[in-house]
Protein backbone atom coordinates (compact mmCIF):
# COMPACT_ATOMS: atom_id res chain seq x y z
CA UNK A 1 0.00 0.00 0.00
CA UNK A 2 1.33 3.43 -0.92
CA UNK A 3 2.01 5.99 1.78
CA UNK A 4 -0.79 8.16 0.40
CA UNK A 5 -3.31 5.33 0.77
CA UNK A 6 -2.01 4.53 4.26
CA UNK A 7 -2.39 8.19 5.21
CA UNK A 8 -5.95 8.32 3.85
CA UNK A 9 -6.90 5.13 5.67
CA UNK A 10 -5.47 6.25 9.00
CA UNK A 11 -7.30 9.56 8.65
CA UNK A 12 -10.53 7.68 7.97
CA UNK A 13 -10.00 5.56 11.09
CA UNK A 14 -9.50 8.71 13.13
CA UNK A 15 -12.75 10.23 11.85
CA UNK A 16 -14.62 6.95 12.39
CA UNK A 17 -13.67 6.84 16.07
CA UNK A 18 -14.61 10.51 16.45
CA UNK A 19 -18.01 9.79 14.90
CA UNK A 20 -18.50 6.83 17.26
CA UNK A 21 -17.79 9.04 20.28
CA UNK A 22 -20.24 11.71 19.08
CA UNK A 23 -22.98 9.16 18.52
CA UNK A 24 -22.56 7.56 21.94
CA UNK A 25 -22.75 10.96 23.64
CA UNK A 26 -25.79 11.97 21.58
CA UNK A 27 -27.64 8.81 22.63
CA UNK A 28 -26.84 9.50 26.28
CA UNK A 29 -28.10 13.06 25.95
CA UNK A 30 -31.37 11.90 24.41
CA UNK A 31 -32.04 9.91 27.56
CA UNK A 32 -31.25 12.87 29.82
CA UNK A 33 -33.65 15.06 27.83
CA UNK A 34 -36.47 12.89 29.23
CA UNK A 35 -35.57 13.83 32.81
CA UNK A 36 -38.43 16.04 34.06
CA UNK A 37 -39.42 16.99 37.63
CA UNK A 38 -42.73 15.19 37.24
CA UNK A 39 -41.19 12.19 35.50
CA UNK A 40 -37.55 11.58 36.42
CA UNK A 41 -35.55 9.01 34.51
CA UNK A 42 -35.57 5.45 35.79
CA UNK A 43 -32.69 3.54 37.36
CA UNK A 44 -32.37 1.51 34.18
CA UNK A 45 -32.03 4.73 32.18
CA UNK A 46 -29.37 5.96 34.62
CA UNK A 47 -27.36 2.82 33.97
CA UNK A 48 -27.88 3.21 30.21
CA UNK A 49 -26.41 6.71 30.51
CA UNK A 50 -23.42 5.32 32.39
CA UNK A 51 -22.81 2.63 29.75
CA UNK A 52 -23.10 5.15 26.90
CA UNK A 53 -20.84 7.71 28.56
CA UNK A 54 -18.32 4.96 29.22
CA UNK A 55 -18.19 4.17 25.51
CA UNK A 56 -17.99 7.91 24.75
CA UNK A 57 -14.92 8.29 26.95
CA UNK A 58 -13.28 5.19 25.49
CA UNK A 59 -13.80 6.35 21.91
CA UNK A 60 -12.80 9.95 22.66
CA UNK A 61 -9.60 8.79 24.32
CA UNK A 62 -8.80 6.67 21.28
CA UNK A 63 -9.45 9.67 19.03
CA UNK A 64 -6.83 11.68 20.90
CA UNK A 65 -4.35 8.82 20.72
CA UNK A 66 -4.99 8.34 17.01
CA UNK A 67 -4.55 12.05 16.39
CA UNK A 68 -1.19 12.04 18.14
CA UNK A 69 -0.14 8.90 16.24
CA UNK A 70 -1.04 10.46 12.91
CA UNK A 71 0.79 13.68 13.75
CA UNK A 72 3.85 11.59 14.61
CA UNK A 73 3.86 9.09 11.74
CA UNK A 74 1.92 10.99 9.06
CA UNK A 75 2.64 14.70 9.54
CA UNK A 76 1.48 15.39 5.98
CA UNK A 77 -2.05 14.12 6.71
CA UNK A 78 -4.92 16.60 6.54
CA UNK A 79 -6.97 15.77 9.63
CA UNK A 80 -8.57 19.14 10.23
CA UNK A 81 -7.78 22.00 12.58
CA UNK A 82 -4.78 21.85 14.90
CA UNK A 83 -6.90 22.17 18.05
CA UNK A 84 -8.62 18.82 17.50
CA UNK A 85 -7.28 17.29 20.71
CA UNK A 86 -8.59 20.26 22.70
CA UNK A 87 -11.91 19.99 20.84
CA UNK A 88 -12.27 16.34 21.85
CA UNK A 89 -11.60 17.28 25.46
CA UNK A 90 -14.03 20.20 25.49
CA UNK A 91 -16.85 18.64 23.44
CA UNK A 92 -16.71 14.94 24.30
CA UNK A 93 -14.79 14.23 27.50
CA UNK A 94 -16.02 17.18 29.57
CA UNK A 95 -19.73 16.85 28.60
CA UNK A 96 -19.59 13.10 29.15
CA UNK A 97 -18.22 13.49 32.65
CA UNK A 98 -20.76 16.23 33.33
CA UNK A 99 -23.56 13.76 32.62
CA UNK A 100 -22.05 11.33 35.11
CA UNK A 101 -21.93 14.07 37.75
CA UNK A 102 -25.47 15.20 36.96
CA UNK A 103 -26.89 11.78 37.74
CA UNK A 104 -24.51 10.78 40.52
CA UNK A 105 -22.74 8.14 38.44
CA UNK A 106 -19.14 7.06 38.92
CA UNK A 107 -16.49 6.93 36.23
CA UNK A 108 -14.65 3.65 35.78
CA UNK A 109 -10.87 4.24 35.46
CA UNK A 110 -10.71 1.40 32.94
CA UNK A 111 -12.68 3.52 30.47
CA UNK A 112 -9.57 5.63 29.94
CA UNK A 113 -7.09 2.76 29.92
CA UNK A 114 -6.52 0.66 26.84
CA UNK A 115 -3.84 -1.95 27.13
CA UNK A 116 -4.51 -2.75 23.49
CA UNK A 117 -5.10 -0.10 20.86
CA UNK A 118 -6.47 -2.03 17.89
CA UNK A 119 -7.35 1.14 15.98
CA UNK A 120 -4.06 2.90 16.66
CA UNK A 121 -1.74 3.66 13.76
CA UNK A 122 1.32 2.01 15.23
CA UNK A 123 -0.56 -1.11 16.31
CA UNK A 124 -2.16 -1.36 12.88
CA UNK A 125 1.16 -1.27 11.06
CA UNK A 126 2.80 -3.78 13.36
CA UNK A 127 -0.10 -6.17 12.84
CA UNK A 128 -0.03 -5.78 9.07
CA UNK A 129 3.72 -6.15 8.77
CA UNK A 130 3.93 -8.92 11.41
CA UNK A 131 6.65 -6.97 13.19
CA UNK A 132 7.70 -8.52 16.50
CA UNK A 133 5.64 -11.63 15.76
CA UNK A 134 1.96 -12.12 16.51
CA UNK A 135 0.29 -10.11 19.21
CA UNK A 136 -1.53 -11.79 22.05
CA UNK A 137 -5.11 -12.74 21.13
CA UNK A 138 -6.38 -10.11 23.58
CA UNK A 139 -4.82 -7.45 21.39
CA UNK A 140 -7.42 -7.89 18.66
CA UNK A 141 -10.70 -5.96 18.69
CA UNK A 142 -13.81 -8.05 19.21
CA UNK A 143 -14.93 -9.40 15.84
CA UNK A 144 -17.85 -11.61 14.79
CA UNK A 145 -19.87 -12.46 11.71
CA UNK A 146 -23.04 -14.28 10.77
CA UNK A 147 -24.98 -15.00 7.59
CA UNK A 148 -28.23 -13.01 7.66
CA UNK A 149 -30.88 -15.59 8.67
CA UNK A 150 -33.38 -13.84 6.40
CA UNK A 151 -31.10 -13.45 3.38
CA UNK A 152 -28.33 -15.98 2.78
CA UNK A 153 -26.57 -13.64 0.36
CA UNK A 154 -25.93 -11.05 3.03
CA UNK A 155 -23.89 -11.18 6.22
CA UNK A 156 -23.52 -9.21 9.43
CA UNK A 157 -19.95 -8.29 10.34
CA UNK A 158 -18.98 -6.85 13.72
CA UNK A 159 -15.71 -5.16 14.69
CA UNK A 160 -15.13 -3.35 17.96
CA UNK A 161 -18.28 -1.25 18.59
CA UNK A 162 -19.29 -1.14 14.91
CA UNK A 163 -21.25 -3.36 12.54
CA UNK A 164 -22.06 -3.47 8.85
CA UNK A 165 -24.03 -5.65 6.45
CA UNK A 166 -22.15 -6.87 3.39
CA UNK A 167 -22.75 -9.04 0.35
CA UNK A 168 -19.81 -11.48 0.58
CA UNK A 169 -19.84 -12.61 -3.08
CA UNK A 170 -17.98 -15.90 -2.45
CA UNK A 171 -15.26 -16.86 -4.90
CA UNK A 172 -14.42 -13.29 -5.83
CA UNK A 173 -13.21 -9.98 -4.47
CA UNK A 174 -16.48 -8.38 -5.52
CA UNK A 175 -17.93 -8.20 -2.00
CA UNK A 176 -19.54 -4.87 -1.18
CA UNK A 177 -21.21 -3.00 1.66
CA UNK A 178 -25.01 -3.29 1.70
CA UNK A 179 -25.54 -1.21 4.82
CA UNK A 180 -22.79 1.18 5.84
CA UNK A 181 -21.01 0.82 9.18
CA UNK A 182 -22.83 2.02 12.27
CA UNK A 183 -22.66 1.48 16.00
CA UNK A 184 -23.93 -1.93 17.06
CA UNK A 185 -26.22 -0.18 19.55
CA UNK A 186 -27.58 2.01 16.77
CA UNK A 187 -28.81 -1.08 15.00
CA UNK A 188 -30.03 -2.74 18.20
CA UNK A 189 -30.62 -0.17 20.92
CA UNK A 190 -31.84 -2.91 23.26
CA UNK A 191 -28.19 -3.93 23.76
CA UNK A 192 -27.44 -0.73 25.69
CA UNK A 193 -29.41 -1.97 28.70
CA UNK A 194 -27.58 -5.30 28.42
CA UNK A 195 -24.23 -3.45 28.41
CA UNK A 196 -23.34 -5.20 25.16
CA UNK A 197 -21.40 -2.77 23.00
CA UNK A 198 -19.06 -5.27 21.35
CA UNK A 199 -19.82 -8.77 20.06
CA UNK A 200 -17.36 -11.66 20.39
CA UNK A 201 -19.53 -14.23 18.62
CA UNK A 202 -23.04 -14.49 17.22
CA UNK A 203 -25.26 -17.47 16.40
CA UNK A 204 -28.64 -17.34 14.68
CA UNK A 205 -31.47 -19.12 16.49
CA UNK A 206 -32.34 -22.12 14.32
CA UNK A 207 -35.87 -22.10 15.78
CA UNK A 208 -36.56 -18.48 14.83
CA UNK A 209 -34.86 -16.67 11.96
CA UNK A 210 -35.60 -13.34 13.66
CA UNK A 211 -33.44 -14.18 16.67
CA UNK A 212 -29.74 -14.53 17.37
CA UNK A 213 -27.51 -15.24 20.36
CA UNK A 214 -25.01 -12.45 21.03
CA UNK A 215 -21.94 -13.42 23.08
CA UNK A 216 -19.97 -10.60 24.70
CA UNK A 217 -17.34 -11.21 27.35
CA UNK A 218 -18.68 -13.70 29.87
CA UNK A 219 -22.31 -12.91 29.03
CA UNK A 220 -24.79 -13.59 26.27
CA UNK A 221 -28.25 -12.39 25.27
CA UNK A 222 -30.85 -13.79 22.89
CA UNK A 223 -32.02 -10.89 20.73
CA UNK A 224 -34.89 -10.45 18.30
CA UNK A 225 -32.87 -8.77 15.57
CA UNK A 226 -35.99 -7.78 13.61
CA UNK A 227 -37.85 -6.11 16.48
CA UNK A 228 -34.81 -4.80 18.40
CA UNK A 229 -35.65 -6.40 21.73
CA UNK A 230 -33.99 -8.78 24.15
CA UNK A 231 -35.77 -12.12 24.36
CA UNK A 232 -33.59 -13.56 27.11
CA UNK A 233 -30.64 -12.26 29.09
CA UNK A 234 -28.15 -10.89 29.52
CA UNK A 235 -26.97 -13.91 31.47
CA UNK A 236 -23.68 -15.50 32.34
CA UNK A 237 -22.65 -17.99 29.67
CA UNK A 238 -21.50 -20.75 32.00
CA UNK A 239 -24.63 -20.50 34.15
CA UNK A 240 -27.02 -21.00 31.22
CA UNK A 241 -25.05 -23.26 28.86
CA UNK A 242 -24.16 -26.51 30.69
CA UNK A 243 -22.16 -27.68 27.68
CA UNK A 244 -19.94 -24.61 27.67
CA UNK A 245 -19.53 -24.80 31.44
CA UNK A 246 -18.41 -28.43 31.08
CA UNK A 247 -16.00 -27.39 28.33
CA UNK A 248 -14.59 -24.61 30.50
CA UNK A 249 -15.59 -21.95 27.96
CA UNK A 250 -16.28 -18.79 30.01
CA UNK A 251 -16.01 -16.67 26.86
CA UNK A 252 -16.70 -17.50 23.22
CA UNK A 253 -14.51 -16.33 20.33
CA UNK A 254 -16.53 -17.73 17.42
CA UNK A 255 -19.48 -19.99 16.62
CA UNK A 256 -20.02 -21.92 13.40
CA UNK A 257 -23.33 -23.73 12.76
CA UNK A 258 -23.05 -27.37 11.71
CA UNK A 259 -23.83 -27.45 7.97
CA UNK A 260 -26.27 -30.37 8.11
CA UNK A 261 -27.39 -30.83 11.71
CA UNK A 262 -29.38 -27.72 12.67
CA UNK A 263 -29.22 -28.30 16.42
CA UNK A 264 -25.43 -28.48 16.55
CA UNK A 265 -22.72 -25.82 16.33
CA UNK A 266 -18.96 -25.54 16.72
CA UNK A 267 -17.93 -23.24 19.58
CA UNK A 268 -14.38 -21.85 19.68
CA UNK A 269 -12.76 -20.46 22.82
CA UNK A 270 -9.08 -19.53 22.93
CA UNK A 271 -7.18 -22.55 21.52
CA UNK A 272 -10.02 -25.01 22.09
CA UNK A 273 -13.25 -25.96 20.35
CA UNK A 274 -16.28 -28.14 21.05
CA UNK A 275 -19.18 -29.36 18.94
CA UNK A 276 -22.32 -28.66 20.95
CA UNK A 277 -25.93 -29.82 20.73
CA UNK A 278 -28.29 -27.04 21.74
CA UNK A 279 -32.05 -26.71 21.95
CA UNK A 280 -33.29 -23.09 21.92
CA UNK A 281 -35.49 -22.23 24.88
CA UNK A 282 -34.21 -25.09 27.03
CA UNK A 283 -31.11 -25.63 29.15
CA UNK A 284 -30.49 -29.04 27.65
CA UNK A 285 -27.42 -28.37 25.56
CA UNK A 286 -24.64 -30.94 25.68
CA UNK A 287 -21.20 -31.62 24.26
CA UNK A 288 -21.09 -33.83 21.17
CA UNK A 289 -17.33 -33.62 20.59
CA UNK A 290 -14.62 -32.03 22.68
CA UNK A 291 -13.37 -29.89 24.11
CA UNK A 292 -10.27 -30.42 22.02
CA UNK A 293 -7.31 -28.37 20.84
CA UNK A 294 -8.23 -26.71 17.54
CA UNK A 295 -4.98 -27.48 15.75
CA UNK A 296 -5.03 -31.12 16.86
CA UNK A 297 -8.38 -31.76 15.18
CA UNK A 298 -8.56 -29.24 12.33
CA UNK A 299 -5.66 -30.00 10.00
CA UNK A 300 -6.65 -27.09 7.75
CA UNK A 301 -6.41 -24.56 10.58
CA UNK A 302 -3.14 -26.09 11.75
CA UNK A 303 -1.75 -25.70 8.23
CA UNK A 304 -2.98 -22.10 8.12
CA UNK A 305 -1.39 -21.36 11.51
CA UNK A 306 -4.76 -20.54 13.07
CA UNK A 307 -4.28 -21.56 16.71
CA UNK A 308 -7.32 -19.52 17.69
CA UNK A 309 -10.31 -18.13 15.79
CA UNK A 310 -11.69 -14.58 15.88
CA UNK A 311 -14.82 -15.34 13.87
CA UNK A 312 -16.26 -17.90 11.48
CA UNK A 313 -19.00 -17.90 8.86
CA UNK A 314 -20.56 -20.48 6.57
CA UNK A 315 -19.92 -20.00 2.86
CA UNK A 316 -23.38 -19.03 1.57
CA UNK A 317 -22.66 -20.82 -1.73
CA UNK A 318 -21.45 -24.08 -0.16
CA UNK A 319 -22.58 -25.21 3.31
CA UNK A 320 -19.61 -27.59 3.61
CA UNK A 321 -17.23 -24.63 3.48
CA UNK A 322 -16.59 -21.92 6.03
CA UNK A 323 -14.55 -18.75 6.30
CA UNK A 324 -12.32 -18.57 9.37
CA UNK A 325 -10.84 -15.23 10.44
CA UNK A 326 -7.87 -14.79 12.75
CA UNK A 327 -6.00 -11.55 13.31
CA UNK A 328 -5.45 -9.90 9.93
CA UNK A 329 -5.92 -13.14 7.95
CA UNK A 330 -8.68 -15.43 6.77
CA UNK A 331 -8.89 -18.88 5.23
CA UNK A 332 -11.68 -20.72 3.40
CA UNK A 333 -11.97 -24.33 4.57
CA UNK A 334 -13.97 -27.38 3.55
CA UNK A 335 -14.85 -28.59 7.02
CA UNK A 336 -15.78 -32.21 6.08
CA UNK A 337 -18.19 -32.66 9.03
CA UNK A 338 -17.71 -35.77 11.14
CA UNK A 339 -14.11 -36.31 10.02
CA UNK A 340 -10.66 -34.82 10.44
CA UNK A 341 -10.25 -34.59 6.67
CA UNK A 342 -10.92 -30.84 6.49
CA UNK A 343 -8.77 -28.99 3.98
CA UNK A 344 -7.95 -25.48 2.80
CA UNK A 345 -9.88 -24.27 -0.24
CA UNK A 346 -8.32 -20.81 -0.36
CA UNK A 347 -5.84 -18.90 1.75
CA UNK A 348 -4.64 -17.97 4.20
CA UNK A 349 -4.71 -14.42 2.87
CA UNK A 350 -4.95 -10.90 4.23
CA UNK A 351 -8.53 -9.79 4.83
CA UNK A 352 -7.47 -6.23 4.06
CA UNK A 353 -6.54 -7.10 0.47
CA UNK A 354 -9.16 -9.77 -0.31
CA UNK A 355 -12.32 -8.30 1.26
CA UNK A 356 -12.83 -4.77 -0.16
CA UNK A 357 -16.02 -4.32 1.86
CA UNK A 358 -14.32 -4.97 5.20
CA UNK A 359 -11.42 -2.73 4.22
CA UNK A 360 -13.85 0.04 3.27
CA UNK A 361 -15.68 -0.42 6.58
CA UNK A 362 -12.31 -0.01 8.37
CA UNK A 363 -12.89 -3.33 10.12
CA UNK A 364 -9.45 -4.59 9.04
XYZ file of C-alpha atoms in Angstrom:
364
model
C 0.000 0.000 0.000
C 1.331 3.435 -0.920
C 2.009 5.987 1.781
C -0.793 8.160 0.395
C -3.306 5.333 0.774
C -2.012 4.530 4.256
C -2.392 8.189 5.212
C -5.946 8.316 3.853
C -6.898 5.127 5.674
C -5.473 6.248 9.003
C -7.298 9.563 8.655
C -10.532 7.676 7.966
C -9.996 5.558 11.093
C -9.504 8.715 13.130
C -12.748 10.235 11.850
C -14.616 6.948 12.385
C -13.670 6.842 16.066
C -14.611 10.509 16.446
C -18.008 9.785 14.896
C -18.503 6.830 17.262
C -17.788 9.045 20.283
C -20.235 11.713 19.078
C -22.984 9.156 18.521
C -22.558 7.555 21.939
C -22.750 10.956 23.636
C -25.791 11.969 21.578
C -27.640 8.806 22.634
C -26.843 9.496 26.285
C -28.103 13.064 25.955
C -31.367 11.900 24.412
C -32.042 9.908 27.562
C -31.251 12.872 29.824
C -33.654 15.057 27.828
C -36.465 12.893 29.228
C -35.570 13.833 32.808
C -38.430 16.038 34.060
C -39.422 16.994 37.630
C -42.726 15.194 37.241
C -41.189 12.193 35.500
C -37.551 11.578 36.422
C -35.553 9.011 34.506
C -35.573 5.450 35.790
C -32.690 3.540 37.359
C -32.366 1.508 34.183
C -32.026 4.731 32.179
C -29.365 5.958 34.618
C -27.361 2.816 33.966
C -27.883 3.205 30.212
C -26.412 6.709 30.513
C -23.418 5.318 32.387
C -22.811 2.635 29.748
C -23.101 5.152 26.895
C -20.844 7.711 28.561
C -18.319 4.958 29.224
C -18.192 4.175 25.508
C -17.992 7.909 24.746
C -14.921 8.288 26.948
C -13.277 5.188 25.491
C -13.799 6.345 21.908
C -12.802 9.950 22.658
C -9.597 8.788 24.323
C -8.797 6.666 21.278
C -9.455 9.671 19.027
C -6.834 11.678 20.900
C -4.349 8.818 20.724
C -4.993 8.340 17.013
C -4.549 12.046 16.385
C -1.187 12.037 18.138
C -0.137 8.897 16.244
C -1.045 10.460 12.908
C 0.793 13.677 13.746
C 3.848 11.593 14.609
C 3.858 9.095 11.741
C 1.921 10.986 9.056
C 2.637 14.697 9.542
C 1.484 15.388 5.979
C -2.051 14.120 6.708
C -4.919 16.600 6.542
C -6.971 15.769 9.630
C -8.570 19.141 10.227
C -7.783 22.001 12.579
C -4.781 21.851 14.903
C -6.901 22.173 18.054
C -8.617 18.822 17.500
C -7.284 17.290 20.714
C -8.594 20.255 22.704
C -11.912 19.989 20.841
C -12.272 16.340 21.853
C -11.598 17.281 25.465
C -14.034 20.204 25.488
C -16.846 18.643 23.444
C -16.707 14.942 24.298
C -14.787 14.228 27.497
C -16.024 17.184 29.569
C -19.733 16.854 28.605
C -19.590 13.101 29.146
C -18.219 13.487 32.650
C -20.758 16.234 33.333
C -23.564 13.761 32.625
C -22.050 11.330 35.108
C -21.926 14.069 37.754
C -25.468 15.202 36.963
C -26.890 11.776 37.741
C -24.507 10.784 40.518
C -22.740 8.137 38.440
C -19.138 7.059 38.921
C -16.492 6.934 36.228
C -14.653 3.653 35.783
C -10.872 4.244 35.464
C -10.714 1.395 32.943
C -12.677 3.515 30.469
C -9.574 5.625 29.942
C -7.088 2.760 29.921
C -6.524 0.660 26.837
C -3.837 -1.950 27.125
C -4.515 -2.748 23.489
C -5.101 -0.098 20.862
C -6.469 -2.031 17.888
C -7.352 1.140 15.981
C -4.057 2.902 16.657
C -1.740 3.663 13.763
C 1.325 2.006 15.232
C -0.563 -1.108 16.307
C -2.162 -1.356 12.876
C 1.157 -1.270 11.061
C 2.801 -3.775 13.361
C -0.099 -6.166 12.842
C -0.033 -5.779 9.070
C 3.719 -6.154 8.770
C 3.927 -8.915 11.409
C 6.648 -6.971 13.191
C 7.702 -8.519 16.504
C 5.640 -11.629 15.764
C 1.961 -12.121 16.509
C 0.287 -10.105 19.208
C -1.530 -11.787 22.050
C -5.106 -12.741 21.133
C -6.384 -10.109 23.577
C -4.819 -7.446 21.385
C -7.416 -7.888 18.655
C -10.696 -5.959 18.688
C -13.807 -8.053 19.207
C -14.935 -9.399 15.842
C -17.846 -11.606 14.795
C -19.865 -12.464 11.713
C -23.044 -14.282 10.766
C -24.983 -15.002 7.594
C -28.230 -13.013 7.664
C -30.884 -15.589 8.673
C -33.379 -13.838 6.403
C -31.099 -13.446 3.376
C -28.332 -15.982 2.782
C -26.570 -13.640 0.356
C -25.932 -11.050 3.034
C -23.894 -11.179 6.218
C -23.524 -9.210 9.427
C -19.952 -8.287 10.338
C -18.981 -6.849 13.718
C -15.708 -5.161 14.687
C -15.127 -3.348 17.959
C -18.284 -1.255 18.585
C -19.286 -1.136 14.910
C -21.251 -3.359 12.545
C -22.065 -3.465 8.845
C -24.027 -5.645 6.451
C -22.154 -6.873 3.393
C -22.753 -9.040 0.346
C -19.805 -11.477 0.582
C -19.845 -12.607 -3.077
C -17.982 -15.903 -2.454
C -15.260 -16.857 -4.898
C -14.420 -13.289 -5.826
C -13.213 -9.979 -4.466
C -16.483 -8.379 -5.517
C -17.931 -8.198 -2.002
C -19.544 -4.867 -1.176
C -21.213 -3.002 1.658
C -25.012 -3.294 1.698
C -25.543 -1.211 4.822
C -22.794 1.176 5.840
C -21.008 0.816 9.185
C -22.832 2.021 12.271
C -22.662 1.483 15.998
C -23.934 -1.934 17.060
C -26.218 -0.184 19.553
C -27.577 2.013 16.770
C -28.809 -1.084 15.004
C -30.032 -2.742 18.204
C -30.620 -0.166 20.916
C -31.842 -2.914 23.261
C -28.194 -3.927 23.759
C -27.438 -0.732 25.690
C -29.409 -1.972 28.700
C -27.581 -5.302 28.424
C -24.231 -3.449 28.410
C -23.336 -5.199 25.160
C -21.397 -2.766 22.998
C -19.057 -5.271 21.348
C -19.815 -8.768 20.064
C -17.359 -11.664 20.387
C -19.534 -14.230 18.617
C -23.043 -14.487 17.216
C -25.264 -17.473 16.402
C -28.639 -17.337 14.683
C -31.470 -19.120 16.489
C -32.343 -22.119 14.318
C -35.870 -22.103 15.782
C -36.559 -18.484 14.835
C -34.863 -16.665 11.963
C -35.599 -13.340 13.658
C -33.439 -14.175 16.671
C -29.738 -14.529 17.369
C -27.511 -15.239 20.361
C -25.013 -12.447 21.027
C -21.944 -13.417 23.077
C -19.973 -10.599 24.700
C -17.344 -11.211 27.346
C -18.684 -13.701 29.873
C -22.310 -12.913 29.029
C -24.794 -13.589 26.267
C -28.251 -12.391 25.266
C -30.853 -13.785 22.893
C -32.020 -10.889 20.729
C -34.892 -10.451 18.304
C -32.869 -8.767 15.570
C -35.987 -7.781 13.613
C -37.853 -6.112 16.479
C -34.812 -4.800 18.405
C -35.650 -6.397 21.731
C -33.990 -8.781 24.151
C -35.774 -12.118 24.357
C -33.593 -13.555 27.111
C -30.645 -12.256 29.091
C -28.145 -10.889 29.522
C -26.973 -13.905 31.472
C -23.681 -15.497 32.341
C -22.653 -17.986 29.669
C -21.504 -20.751 31.998
C -24.631 -20.500 34.149
C -27.021 -21.002 31.218
C -25.052 -23.257 28.859
C -24.156 -26.507 30.694
C -22.162 -27.682 27.675
C -19.944 -24.606 27.668
C -19.529 -24.800 31.438
C -18.409 -28.432 31.079
C -16.000 -27.391 28.326
C -14.586 -24.608 30.497
C -15.590 -21.945 27.957
C -16.282 -18.793 30.008
C -16.007 -16.672 26.862
C -16.696 -17.500 23.216
C -14.510 -16.333 20.329
C -16.529 -17.732 17.424
C -19.476 -19.989 16.618
C -20.023 -21.923 13.401
C -23.331 -23.730 12.764
C -23.054 -27.367 11.715
C -23.829 -27.447 7.974
C -26.268 -30.371 8.111
C -27.387 -30.830 11.714
C -29.385 -27.722 12.669
C -29.225 -28.299 16.424
C -25.428 -28.482 16.551
C -22.721 -25.816 16.329
C -18.960 -25.544 16.717
C -17.931 -23.242 19.580
C -14.385 -21.854 19.680
C -12.757 -20.465 22.823
C -9.078 -19.534 22.930
C -7.178 -22.548 21.515
C -10.018 -25.010 22.091
C -13.249 -25.960 20.346
C -16.280 -28.136 21.047
C -19.178 -29.358 18.942
C -22.324 -28.662 20.946
C -25.927 -29.821 20.728
C -28.295 -27.040 21.741
C -32.050 -26.708 21.954
C -33.293 -23.094 21.924
C -35.489 -22.225 24.881
C -34.213 -25.086 27.034
C -31.108 -25.627 29.154
C -30.494 -29.041 27.649
C -27.423 -28.366 25.559
C -24.640 -30.938 25.683
C -21.199 -31.620 24.260
C -21.093 -33.826 21.168
C -17.333 -33.623 20.591
C -14.622 -32.027 22.681
C -13.370 -29.888 24.115
C -10.269 -30.417 22.016
C -7.315 -28.371 20.841
C -8.226 -26.705 17.542
C -4.979 -27.485 15.749
C -5.030 -31.124 16.861
C -8.379 -31.758 15.177
C -8.558 -29.235 12.333
C -5.663 -29.998 9.997
C -6.651 -27.088 7.752
C -6.414 -24.564 10.578
C -3.137 -26.092 11.755
C -1.748 -25.704 8.233
C -2.975 -22.104 8.123
C -1.391 -21.357 11.507
C -4.762 -20.535 13.071
C -4.281 -21.559 16.706
C -7.322 -19.524 17.689
C -10.313 -18.128 15.790
C -11.689 -14.580 15.882
C -14.823 -15.337 13.866
C -16.263 -17.898 11.475
C -19.000 -17.895 8.864
C -20.561 -20.485 6.572
C -19.915 -20.002 2.862
C -23.379 -19.027 1.571
C -22.656 -20.821 -1.726
C -21.452 -24.077 -0.162
C -22.577 -25.212 3.312
C -19.609 -27.591 3.606
C -17.232 -24.631 3.479
C -16.590 -21.915 6.030
C -14.553 -18.748 6.295
C -12.319 -18.565 9.367
C -10.842 -15.230 10.435
C -7.875 -14.786 12.746
C -5.998 -11.553 13.306
C -5.446 -9.902 9.934
C -5.915 -13.137 7.954
C -8.684 -15.425 6.770
C -8.890 -18.879 5.230
C -11.683 -20.719 3.401
C -11.972 -24.326 4.574
C -13.965 -27.381 3.546
C -14.852 -28.593 7.025
C -15.780 -32.208 6.077
C -18.191 -32.662 9.029
C -17.708 -35.774 11.141
C -14.114 -36.305 10.018
C -10.660 -34.819 10.440
C -10.255 -34.585 6.672
C -10.925 -30.835 6.490
C -8.769 -28.988 3.985
C -7.953 -25.480 2.801
C -9.875 -24.271 -0.243
C -8.318 -20.815 -0.360
C -5.841 -18.898 1.754
C -4.640 -17.973 4.200
C -4.713 -14.419 2.870
C -4.947 -10.898 4.231
C -8.529 -9.787 4.830
C -7.469 -6.235 4.060
C -6.535 -7.102 0.473
C -9.160 -9.767 -0.308
C -12.322 -8.304 1.257
C -12.826 -4.774 -0.157
C -16.023 -4.324 1.857
C -14.318 -4.972 5.197
C -11.420 -2.734 4.223
C -13.851 0.043 3.269
C -15.684 -0.421 6.578
C -12.312 -0.009 8.368
C -12.890 -3.328 10.124
C -9.446 -4.587 9.041
